[in-house]
Amino acid sequence: MMSKIYLAYGSNMSVEQMAHRCPEAKLLEVSVLPGFRLAFTGAPNRSYATIQKDDTRQVPVLLWEISQTDEASLDRYEDYPNFYEKAEIELNGQTVMYYYMVKQYGLGLPSEEYYNIIAAAYDKFDFDKTILERALKESQNVIKS
């Protein structure tokens, strides 16, 4: 069985959600992805996490080992390739796969429930919560203007 390393930065950092969505997934590593920023994009009041290139920022991430079955499940959940695209990047000496939102969506606000799932993962893994709060604030500023 071929496995991949999947980089999660949003709601898929929830161990509970991943256990349900990807029963064969194994948490490999807690890490940080340099050169990217966290953002919420999509509809103005129904946005989801994505990462965007930014040399001045970094994003806390989890690395999961996933099976082909798990990847197919994630593809459905992420509405790949309509809503999210896939790419690969080198991190900590290994090639990892991640999803990112397609370009035509602007910044918007996530639902409170969705945001709280990500916030709980930040707490659980002791990530710097100002990164998450900054992404939300940047969306709020765009919505206000």
PDB file of C-alpha atoms in Angstrom:
ATOM      1  CA  MET A   1       0.000   0.000   0.000  1.00  0.00           C
ATOM      2  CA  MET A   2       1.418   3.371  -1.034  1.00  0.00           C
ATOM      3  CA  SER A   3       1.305   6.011   1.666  1.00  0.00           C
ATOM      4  CA  LYS A   4       1.879   9.759   1.512  1.00  0.00           C
ATOM      5  CA  ILE A   5       2.780  12.388   4.025  1.00  0.00           C
ATOM      6  CA  TYR A   6      -0.041  14.911   4.289  1.00  0.00           C
ATOM      7  CA  LEU A   7       0.509  18.396   5.718  1.00  0.00           C
ATOM      8  CA  ALA A   8      -2.494  19.690   7.702  1.00  0.00           C
ATOM      9  CA  TYR A   9      -2.870  23.327   8.826  1.00  0.00           C
ATOM     10  CA  GLY A  10      -6.641  23.763   9.311  1.00  0.00           C
ATOM     11  CA  SER A  11      -9.468  21.585  10.627  1.00  0.00           C
ATOM     12  CA  ASN A  12      -7.526  18.438   9.688  1.00  0.00           C
ATOM     13  CA  MET A  13      -5.266  19.184  12.654  1.00  0.00           C
ATOM     14  CA  SER A  14      -8.170  17.853  14.740  1.00  0.00           C
ATOM     15  CA  VAL A  15      -7.115  14.362  15.844  1.00  0.00           C
ATOM     16  CA  GLU A  16     -10.791  13.466  16.372  1.00  0.00           C
ATOM     17  CA  GLN A  17     -11.861  14.595  12.898  1.00  0.00           C
ATOM     18  CA  MET A  18      -8.931  12.838  11.243  1.00  0.00           C
ATOM     19  CA  ALA A  19      -9.694   9.595  13.106  1.00  0.00           C
ATOM     20  CA  HIS A  20     -13.209   9.739  11.669  1.00  0.00           C
ATOM     21  CA  ARG A  21     -12.288  11.013   8.177  1.00  0.00           C
ATOM     22  CA  CYS A  22      -9.051   9.046   7.673  1.00  0.00           C
ATOM     23  CA  PRO A  23      -9.070   5.988   9.945  1.00  0.00           C
ATOM     24  CA  GLU A  24      -5.703   4.728   8.664  1.00  0.00           C
ATOM     25  CA  ALA A  25      -3.890   8.048   9.194  1.00  0.00           C
ATOM     26  CA  LYS A  26      -1.022   8.214  11.670  1.00  0.00           C
ATOM     27  CA  LEU A  27       0.219  11.458  13.195  1.00  0.00           C
ATOM     28  CA  LEU A  28       3.939  11.644  12.395  1.00  0.00           C
ATOM     29  CA  GLU A  29       5.133  15.074  13.382  1.00  0.00           C
ATOM     30  CA  VAL A  30       4.252  18.478  14.781  1.00  0.00           C
ATOM     31  CA  SER A  31       6.086  21.128  12.769  1.00  0.00           C
ATOM     32  CA  VAL A  32       6.121  24.616  11.280  1.00  0.00           C
ATOM     33  CA  LEU A  33       5.988  25.480   7.573  1.00  0.00           C
ATOM     34  CA  PRO A  34       8.129  28.554   6.816  1.00  0.00           C
ATOM     35  CA  GLY A  35       7.432  30.884   3.900  1.00  0.00           C
ATOM     36  CA  PHE A  36       3.633  30.672   4.097  1.00  0.00           C
ATOM     37  CA  ARG A  37       0.838  32.453   5.911  1.00  0.00           C
ATOM     38  CA  LEU A  38      -2.496  31.138   7.105  1.00  0.00           C
ATOM     39  CA  ALA A  39      -5.566  32.764   5.542  1.00  0.00           C
ATOM     40  CA  PHE A  40      -9.321  32.217   5.467  1.00  0.00           C
ATOM     41  CA  THR A  41     -10.738  32.397   1.941  1.00  0.00           C
ATOM     42  CA  GLY A  42     -14.011  31.513   0.253  1.00  0.00           C
ATOM     43  CA  ALA A  43     -17.429  33.122   0.583  1.00  0.00           C
ATOM     44  CA  PRO A  44     -17.492  36.274   2.785  1.00  0.00           C
ATOM     45  CA  ASN A  45     -19.116  34.482   5.748  1.00  0.00           C
ATOM     46  CA  ARG A  46     -18.271  30.883   4.894  1.00  0.00           C
ATOM     47  CA  SER A  47     -14.527  30.762   4.438  1.00  0.00           C
ATOM     48  CA  TYR A  48     -12.008  28.014   5.082  1.00  0.00           C
ATOM     49  CA  ALA A  49      -8.324  27.808   5.927  1.00  0.00           C
ATOM     50  CA  THR A  50      -5.707  27.913   3.210  1.00  0.00           C
ATOM     51  CA  ILE A  51      -2.026  28.746   3.030  1.00  0.00           C
ATOM     52  CA  GLN A  52      -0.474  31.392   0.815  1.00  0.00           C
ATOM     53  CA  LYS A  53       3.177  32.092   0.014  1.00  0.00           C
ATOM     54  CA  ASP A  54       4.651  34.785   2.279  1.00  0.00           C
ATOM     55  CA  ASP A  55       8.380  34.813   3.043  1.00  0.00           C
ATOM     56  CA  THR A  56       7.837  36.747   6.280  1.00  0.00           C
ATOM     57  CA  ARG A  57       5.468  34.244   7.908  1.00  0.00           C
ATOM     58  CA  GLN A  58       5.152  30.646   9.035  1.00  0.00           C
ATOM     59  CA  VAL A  59       2.274  28.266   9.682  1.00  0.00           C
ATOM     60  CA  PRO A  60       2.036  25.564  12.382  1.00  0.00           C
ATOM     61  CA  VAL A  61       1.292  22.177  10.803  1.00  0.00           C
ATOM     62  CA  LEU A  62       0.792  18.507  11.531  1.00  0.00           C
ATOM     63  CA  LEU A  63       2.255  15.841   9.280  1.00  0.00           C
ATOM     64  CA  TRP A  64       0.113  12.731   8.838  1.00  0.00           C
ATOM     65  CA  GLU A  65       0.943   9.496   7.100  1.00  0.00           C
ATOM     66  CA  ILE A  66      -2.122   8.686   4.993  1.00  0.00           C
ATOM     67  CA  SER A  67      -3.142   5.753   2.818  1.00  0.00           C
ATOM     68  CA  GLN A  68      -4.618   5.995  -0.686  1.00  0.00           C
ATOM     69  CA  THR A  69      -8.044   5.385   0.898  1.00  0.00           C
ATOM     70  CA  ASP A  70      -7.457   8.255   3.330  1.00  0.00           C
ATOM     71  CA  GLU A  71      -6.364  10.519   0.477  1.00  0.00           C
ATOM     72  CA  ALA A  72      -9.521   9.698  -1.493  1.00  0.00           C
ATOM     73  CA  SER A  73     -11.560  10.598   1.606  1.00  0.00           C
ATOM     74  CA  LEU A  74      -9.672  13.897   1.987  1.00  0.00           C
ATOM     75  CA  ASP A  75     -10.188  14.649  -1.722  1.00  0.00           C
ATOM     76  CA  ARG A  76     -13.952  14.351  -1.180  1.00  0.00           C
ATOM     77  CA  TYR A  77     -13.898  16.384   2.045  1.00  0.00           C
ATOM     78  CA  GLU A  78     -11.784  19.162   0.481  1.00  0.00           C
ATOM     79  CA  ASP A  79     -13.884  19.116  -2.729  1.00  0.00           C
ATOM     80  CA  TYR A  80     -10.720  18.535  -4.766  1.00  0.00           C
ATOM     81  CA  PRO A  81     -10.168  19.784  -7.469  1.00  0.00           C
ATOM     82  CA  ASN A  82     -13.103  22.262  -7.486  1.00  0.00           C
ATOM     83  CA  PHE A  83     -12.503  24.094  -4.194  1.00  0.00           C
ATOM     84  CA  TYR A  84      -9.004  22.985  -3.202  1.00  0.00           C
ATOM     85  CA  GLU A  85      -5.985  22.040  -5.319  1.00  0.00           C
ATOM     86  CA  LYS A  86      -3.108  19.790  -4.249  1.00  0.00           C
ATOM     87  CA  ALA A  87       0.615  20.464  -4.289  1.00  0.00           C
ATOM     88  CA  GLU A  88       3.797  19.013  -2.856  1.00  0.00           C
ATOM     89  CA  ILE A  89       6.567  20.760  -0.949  1.00  0.00           C
ATOM     90  CA  GLU A  90       9.755  19.774   0.846  1.00  0.00           C
ATOM     91  CA  LEU A  91       9.572  20.046   4.640  1.00  0.00           C
ATOM     92  CA  ASN A  92      12.081  18.640   7.131  1.00  0.00           C
ATOM     93  CA  GLY A  93      13.797  16.647   4.390  1.00  0.00           C
ATOM     94  CA  GLN A  94      10.666  14.936   3.103  1.00  0.00           C
ATOM     95  CA  THR A  95       8.139  15.547   0.355  1.00  0.00           C
ATOM     96  CA  VAL A  96       4.713  16.358   1.763  1.00  0.00           C
ATOM     97  CA  MET A  97       1.341  16.872   0.069  1.00  0.00           C
ATOM     98  CA  TYR A  98      -1.010  19.693   1.000  1.00  0.00           C
ATOM     99  CA  TYR A  99      -4.274  21.215  -0.189  1.00  0.00           C
ATOM    100  CA  TYR A 100      -4.658  24.919  -0.948  1.00  0.00           C
ATOM    101  CA  MET A 101      -7.680  26.919  -2.015  1.00  0.00           C
ATOM    102  CA  VAL A 102      -8.014  27.835  -5.679  1.00  0.00           C
ATOM    103  CA  LYS A 103      -7.087  31.413  -6.411  1.00  0.00           C
ATOM    104  CA  GLN A 104     -10.369  33.078  -7.321  1.00  0.00           C
ATOM    105  CA  TYR A 105     -11.596  33.227  -3.716  1.00  0.00           C
ATOM    106  CA  GLY A 106     -10.967  36.329  -1.601  1.00  0.00           C
ATOM    107  CA  LEU A 107     -10.523  36.633   2.147  1.00  0.00           C
ATOM    108  CA  GLY A 108     -13.613  35.916   4.226  1.00  0.00           C
ATOM    109  CA  LEU A 109     -14.749  34.819   7.669  1.00  0.00           C
ATOM    110  CA  PRO A 110     -14.855  31.205   8.828  1.00  0.00           C
ATOM    111  CA  SER A 111     -17.813  29.906  10.807  1.00  0.00           C
ATOM    112  CA  GLU A 112     -17.328  30.041  14.573  1.00  0.00           C
ATOM    113  CA  GLU A 113     -17.526  26.239  14.745  1.00  0.00           C
ATOM    114  CA  TYR A 114     -14.837  25.773  12.069  1.00  0.00           C
ATOM    115  CA  TYR A 115     -12.539  28.379  13.665  1.00  0.00           C
ATOM    116  CA  ASN A 116     -12.944  26.739  17.078  1.00  0.00           C
ATOM    117  CA  ILE A 117     -11.912  23.321  15.693  1.00  0.00           C
ATOM    118  CA  ILE A 118      -8.656  24.864  14.474  1.00  0.00           C
ATOM    119  CA  ALA A 119      -8.203  26.867  17.699  1.00  0.00           C
ATOM    120  CA  ALA A 120      -8.587  23.648  19.740  1.00  0.00           C
ATOM    121  CA  ALA A 121      -5.785  22.035  17.708  1.00  0.00           C
ATOM    122  CA  TYR A 122      -3.582  25.100  18.291  1.00  0.00           C
ATOM    123  CA  ASP A 123      -4.208  24.666  22.035  1.00  0.00           C
ATOM    124  CA  LYS A 124      -3.652  20.897  21.989  1.00  0.00           C
ATOM    125  CA  PHE A 125      -0.313  21.151  20.174  1.00  0.00           C
ATOM    126  CA  ASP A 126       0.773  24.382  21.900  1.00  0.00           C
ATOM    127  CA  PHE A 127       0.991  26.349  18.642  1.00  0.00           C
ATOM    128  CA  ASP A 128       1.379  30.138  18.576  1.00  0.00           C
ATOM    129  CA  LYS A 129      -2.252  31.250  18.566  1.00  0.00           C
ATOM    130  CA  THR A 130      -1.389  34.763  17.353  1.00  0.00           C
ATOM    131  CA  ILE A 131      -0.885  33.192  13.884  1.00  0.00           C
ATOM    132  CA  LEU A 132      -4.495  31.965  13.862  1.00  0.00           C
ATOM    133  CA  GLU A 133      -5.824  35.212  15.362  1.00  0.00           C
ATOM    134  CA  ARG A 134      -3.918  37.290  12.786  1.00  0.00           C
ATOM    135  CA  ALA A 135      -5.473  35.306   9.914  1.00  0.00           C
ATOM    136  CA  LEU A 136      -8.944  35.978  11.358  1.00  0.00           C
ATOM    137  CA  LYS A 137      -8.188  39.683  11.910  1.00  0.00           C
ATOM    138  CA  GLU A 138      -6.946  40.073   8.315  1.00  0.00           C
ATOM    139  CA  SER A 139     -10.245  38.621   7.070  1.00  0.00           C
ATOM    140  CA  GLN A 140     -12.264  40.849   9.417  1.00  0.00           C
ATOM    141  CA  ASN A 141     -10.418  43.933   8.122  1.00  0.00           C
ATOM    142  CA  VAL A 142     -11.240  43.039   4.498  1.00  0.00           C
ATOM    143  CA  ILE A 143     -14.912  42.380   5.308  1.00  0.00           C
ATOM    144  CA  LYS A 144     -15.199  45.747   7.135  1.00  0.00           C
ATOM    145  CA  SER A 145     -13.657  47.798   4.316  1.00  0.00           C
TER     146      SER A 145
END
